[in-house]
Structure formats: structure tokens, C-alpha cells
Coordinates of C-alpha atoms in Angstrom, one line a residue:
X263 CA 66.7 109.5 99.0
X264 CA 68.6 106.2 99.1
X265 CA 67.9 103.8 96.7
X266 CA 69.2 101.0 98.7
X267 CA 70.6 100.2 102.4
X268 CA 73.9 102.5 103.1
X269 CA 76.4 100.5 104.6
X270 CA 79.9 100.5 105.4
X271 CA 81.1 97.0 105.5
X272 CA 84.2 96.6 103.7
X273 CA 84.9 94.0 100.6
X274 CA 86.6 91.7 103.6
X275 CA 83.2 92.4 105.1
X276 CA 84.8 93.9 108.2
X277 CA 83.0 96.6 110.0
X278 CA 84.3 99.9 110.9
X279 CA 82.4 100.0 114.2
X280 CA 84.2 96.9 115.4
X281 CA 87.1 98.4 114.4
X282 CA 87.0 101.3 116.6
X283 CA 88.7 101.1 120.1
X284 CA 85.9 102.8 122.0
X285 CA 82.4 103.1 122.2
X286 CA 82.8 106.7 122.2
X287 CA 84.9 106.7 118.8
X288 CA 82.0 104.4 118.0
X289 CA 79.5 106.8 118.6
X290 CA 81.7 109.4 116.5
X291 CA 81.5 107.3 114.1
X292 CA 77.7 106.8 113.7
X293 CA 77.0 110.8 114.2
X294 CA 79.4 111.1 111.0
X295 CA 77.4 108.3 109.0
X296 CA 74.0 110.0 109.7
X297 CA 75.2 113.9 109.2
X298 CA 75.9 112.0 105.5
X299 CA 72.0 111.2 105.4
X300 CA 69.4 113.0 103.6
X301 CA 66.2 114.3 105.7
X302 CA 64.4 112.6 103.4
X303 CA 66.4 109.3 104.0
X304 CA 64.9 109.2 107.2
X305 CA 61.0 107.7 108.7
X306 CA 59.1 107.8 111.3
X307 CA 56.4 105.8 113.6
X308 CA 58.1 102.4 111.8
X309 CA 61.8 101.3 111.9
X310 CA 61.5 101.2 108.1
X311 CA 60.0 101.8 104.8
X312 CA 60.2 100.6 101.9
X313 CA 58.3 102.2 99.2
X314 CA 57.5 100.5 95.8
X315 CA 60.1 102.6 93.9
X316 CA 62.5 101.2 96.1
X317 CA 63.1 103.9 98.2
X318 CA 63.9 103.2 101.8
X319 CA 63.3 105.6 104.3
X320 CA 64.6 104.2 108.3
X321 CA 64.3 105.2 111.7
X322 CA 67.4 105.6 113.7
X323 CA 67.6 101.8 114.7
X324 CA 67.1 101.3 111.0
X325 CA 69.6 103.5 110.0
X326 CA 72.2 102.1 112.2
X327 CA 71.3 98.6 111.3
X328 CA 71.9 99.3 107.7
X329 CA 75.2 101.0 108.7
X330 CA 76.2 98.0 110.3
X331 CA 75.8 95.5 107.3
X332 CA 72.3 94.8 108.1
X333 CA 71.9 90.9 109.0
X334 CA 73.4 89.1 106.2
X335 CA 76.6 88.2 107.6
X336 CA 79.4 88.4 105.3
X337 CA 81.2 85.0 105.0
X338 CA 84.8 85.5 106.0
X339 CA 85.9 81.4 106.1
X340 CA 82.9 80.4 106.5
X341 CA 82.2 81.9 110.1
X342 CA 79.7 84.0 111.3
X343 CA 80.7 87.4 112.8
X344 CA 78.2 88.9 114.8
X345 CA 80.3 92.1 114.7
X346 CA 79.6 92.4 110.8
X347 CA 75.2 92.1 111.3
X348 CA 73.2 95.2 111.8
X349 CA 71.7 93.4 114.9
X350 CA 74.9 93.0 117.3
X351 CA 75.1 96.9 116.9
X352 CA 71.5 97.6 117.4
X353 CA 72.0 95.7 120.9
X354 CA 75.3 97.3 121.4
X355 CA 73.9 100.8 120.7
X356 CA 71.0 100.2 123.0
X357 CA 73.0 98.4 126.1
X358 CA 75.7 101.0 125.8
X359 CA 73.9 104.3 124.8
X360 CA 70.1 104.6 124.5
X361 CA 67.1 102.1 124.4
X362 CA 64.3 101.9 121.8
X363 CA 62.6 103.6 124.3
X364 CA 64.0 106.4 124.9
X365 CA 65.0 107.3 121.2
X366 CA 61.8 106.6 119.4
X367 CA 59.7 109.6 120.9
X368 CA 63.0 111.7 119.5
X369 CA 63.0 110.2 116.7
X370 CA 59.4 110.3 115.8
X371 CA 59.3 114.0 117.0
X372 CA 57.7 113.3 120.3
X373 CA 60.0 114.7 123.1
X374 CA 60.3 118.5 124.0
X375 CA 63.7 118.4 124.7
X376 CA 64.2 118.1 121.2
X377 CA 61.8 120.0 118.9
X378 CA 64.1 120.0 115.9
X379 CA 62.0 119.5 112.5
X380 CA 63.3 116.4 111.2
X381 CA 63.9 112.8 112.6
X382 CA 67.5 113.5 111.5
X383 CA 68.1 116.8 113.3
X384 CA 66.5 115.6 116.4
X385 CA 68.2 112.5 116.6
X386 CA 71.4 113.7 115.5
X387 CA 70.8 116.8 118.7
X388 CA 70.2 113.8 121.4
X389 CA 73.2 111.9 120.1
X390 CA 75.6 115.0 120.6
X391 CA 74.1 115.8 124.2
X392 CA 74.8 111.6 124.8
X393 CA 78.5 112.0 123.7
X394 CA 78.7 115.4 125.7
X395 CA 77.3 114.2 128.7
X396 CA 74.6 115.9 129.1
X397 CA 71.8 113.1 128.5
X398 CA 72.5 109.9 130.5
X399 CA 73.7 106.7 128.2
X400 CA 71.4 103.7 129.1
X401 CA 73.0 102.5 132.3
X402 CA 72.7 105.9 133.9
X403 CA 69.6 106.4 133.1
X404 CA 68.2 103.4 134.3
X405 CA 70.2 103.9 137.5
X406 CA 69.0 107.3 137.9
X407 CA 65.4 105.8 137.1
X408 CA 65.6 103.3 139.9
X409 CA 66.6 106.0 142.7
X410 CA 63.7 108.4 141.5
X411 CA 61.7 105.1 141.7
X412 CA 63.0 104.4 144.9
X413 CA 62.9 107.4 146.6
X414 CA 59.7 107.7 145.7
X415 CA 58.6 104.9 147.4
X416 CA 60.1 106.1 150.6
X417 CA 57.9 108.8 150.5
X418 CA 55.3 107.4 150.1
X419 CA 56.3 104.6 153.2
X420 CA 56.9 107.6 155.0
X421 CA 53.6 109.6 154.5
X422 CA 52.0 106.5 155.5
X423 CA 53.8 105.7 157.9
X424 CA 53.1 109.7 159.1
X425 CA 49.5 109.2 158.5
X426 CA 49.2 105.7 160.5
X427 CA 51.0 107.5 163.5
X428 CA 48.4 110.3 163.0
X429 CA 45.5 108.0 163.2
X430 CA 46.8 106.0 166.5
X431 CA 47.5 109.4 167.8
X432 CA 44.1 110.1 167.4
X433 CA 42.7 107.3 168.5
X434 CA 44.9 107.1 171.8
X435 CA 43.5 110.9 172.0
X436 CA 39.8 109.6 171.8
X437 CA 40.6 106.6 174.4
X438 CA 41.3 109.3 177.3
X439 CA 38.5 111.0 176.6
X440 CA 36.0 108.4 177.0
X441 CA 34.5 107.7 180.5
X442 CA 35.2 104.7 181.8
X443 CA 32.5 102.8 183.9

């Protein structure tokens, strides 16, 4: 287990994820760092844990925020770099790849799809079916949401719509029947 955050920044406090050209090198990148980790490295149901030994055991999120330098910015002449703070790359990683929301049920061993025994394993899985393509990156999946969302509405409108026509059929069916005076 880790006795303190891992992270990568360098002395010049430059990060290697803003050093990458892509997001999918990025991604590379942080499925290397976390094949590095230790099972036992890794929590659930919280971000992160800190025990009194000084162990700390982190969720994906916490994980990649410590791989990221965390939020201390390093000073490089005196100017803040968001690119350097744990943070920036926790946004970047849910914008670009996966929210909180869909990784947390992975992570915490909540999601069928991925039934592996540990945190790391099952994270580690999604991440590679992200990268191959075959799980949608956030914008995707939210797209893909919508028109599932949106188609079912039209059904619905439709078998309303269906059933409104049914009832005015009916009743236009009941008018002819009735004697008039």
C-alpha cells in the first residue's frame, strides 16, 4: 500500500498528461499509471481514505487526482497552472471520457458489465473497453442517452396519441348509435 499520494509531476512541476498530444495517449497514459497500483492501493464507496498509519487507499477519481499532482500547484514563476492540479484532470477525464457517474458503480463493484474482483481490475477493464471503443466516452453516451430519452417520448406521444384516437373513435361510434329525438 502507498504510504503517500503517487504522483508524477516532475521537479519543474510539469505534468506528463499535459504533455501528451492526445487524449487518447492521455488515456494510455493513466491505464499505465494504475496497472503500477497495488489492489490494495485502491477504495471504495469514498474517493479516499486515509487511515491513521498513513495509508491512503483512493477511488479512481482519487487515484487520478493524485497522479495529476493533486491540488497544490507547483510554482513555476509564480503562476498558477491548472494543468499541474489533480482537479483540471479530474474535469478533463470526466468531460472527455467518463463521469463520476458512470465510473463509481465500476469502481465500487456495482455494474455487471464488469464483475472483476477488485476496484482496480474493474476499472482498469472499463478503461480498456473506453480506449477500444467499445463503451461510449462521455459525449457519446450522453448523446446516445438523449435519443433513447427521446425516442422514448415519441412513443409514449404516439401511444397516446393512438389511445385518444381510440377513444374519439369510440365515442363517434356511440353518437350513431344513439336515437335521436
Amino acid at each position: 500500500m502507498s504510504e503517500a499520494p503517487m504522483s508524477v509531476l516532475t521537479e519543474t512541476g510539469d505534468n506528463p498528461l499535459a504533455a501528451l498530444d492526445t487524449d487518447e495517449q492521455r488515456l494510455d497514459f493513466i491505464i499505465e499509471h494504475l496497472e503500477s497500483t497495488a489492489a490494495d492501493d485502491w477504495q471504495t464507496d469514498v474517493v479516499r481514505r486515509d487511515d491513521p498509519n498513513g495509508i491512503t487507499r483512493n477511488c479512481f477519481f482519487g487515484h487520478l487526482y493524485d497522479l495529476a499532482g493533486g491540488d497544490d500547484p507547483f510554482p513555476v514563476e509564480s503562476r498558477y497552472r491548472p494543468e499541474t492540479c489533480g482537479s483540471y484532470w479530474w474535469n478533463w477525464f470526466e468531460n472527455r471520457w467518463a463521469t463520476t457517474f458512470r465510473l463509481y458503480p465500476i469502481n465500487d463493484g456495482q455494474d455487471s458489465e464488469y464483475p472483476q474482483p477488485t476496484a482496480k481490475d474493474r476499472v482498469i477493464a472499463f478503461l480498456r473497453d473506453l480506449r477500444s471503443g467499445q463503451q461510449l466516452a462521455t459525449e457519446a453516451s450522453m448523446d446516445a442517452s438523449y435519443e433513447l430519452h427521446a425516442a422514448s417520448e415519441i412513443s409514449a406521444s404516439e401511444i397516446s396519441a393512438t389511445e385518444v384516437d381510440s377513444t374519439e373513435s369510440s365515442s363517434s361510434d356511440a353518437d350513431t348509435t344513439q336515437p335521436k329525438d
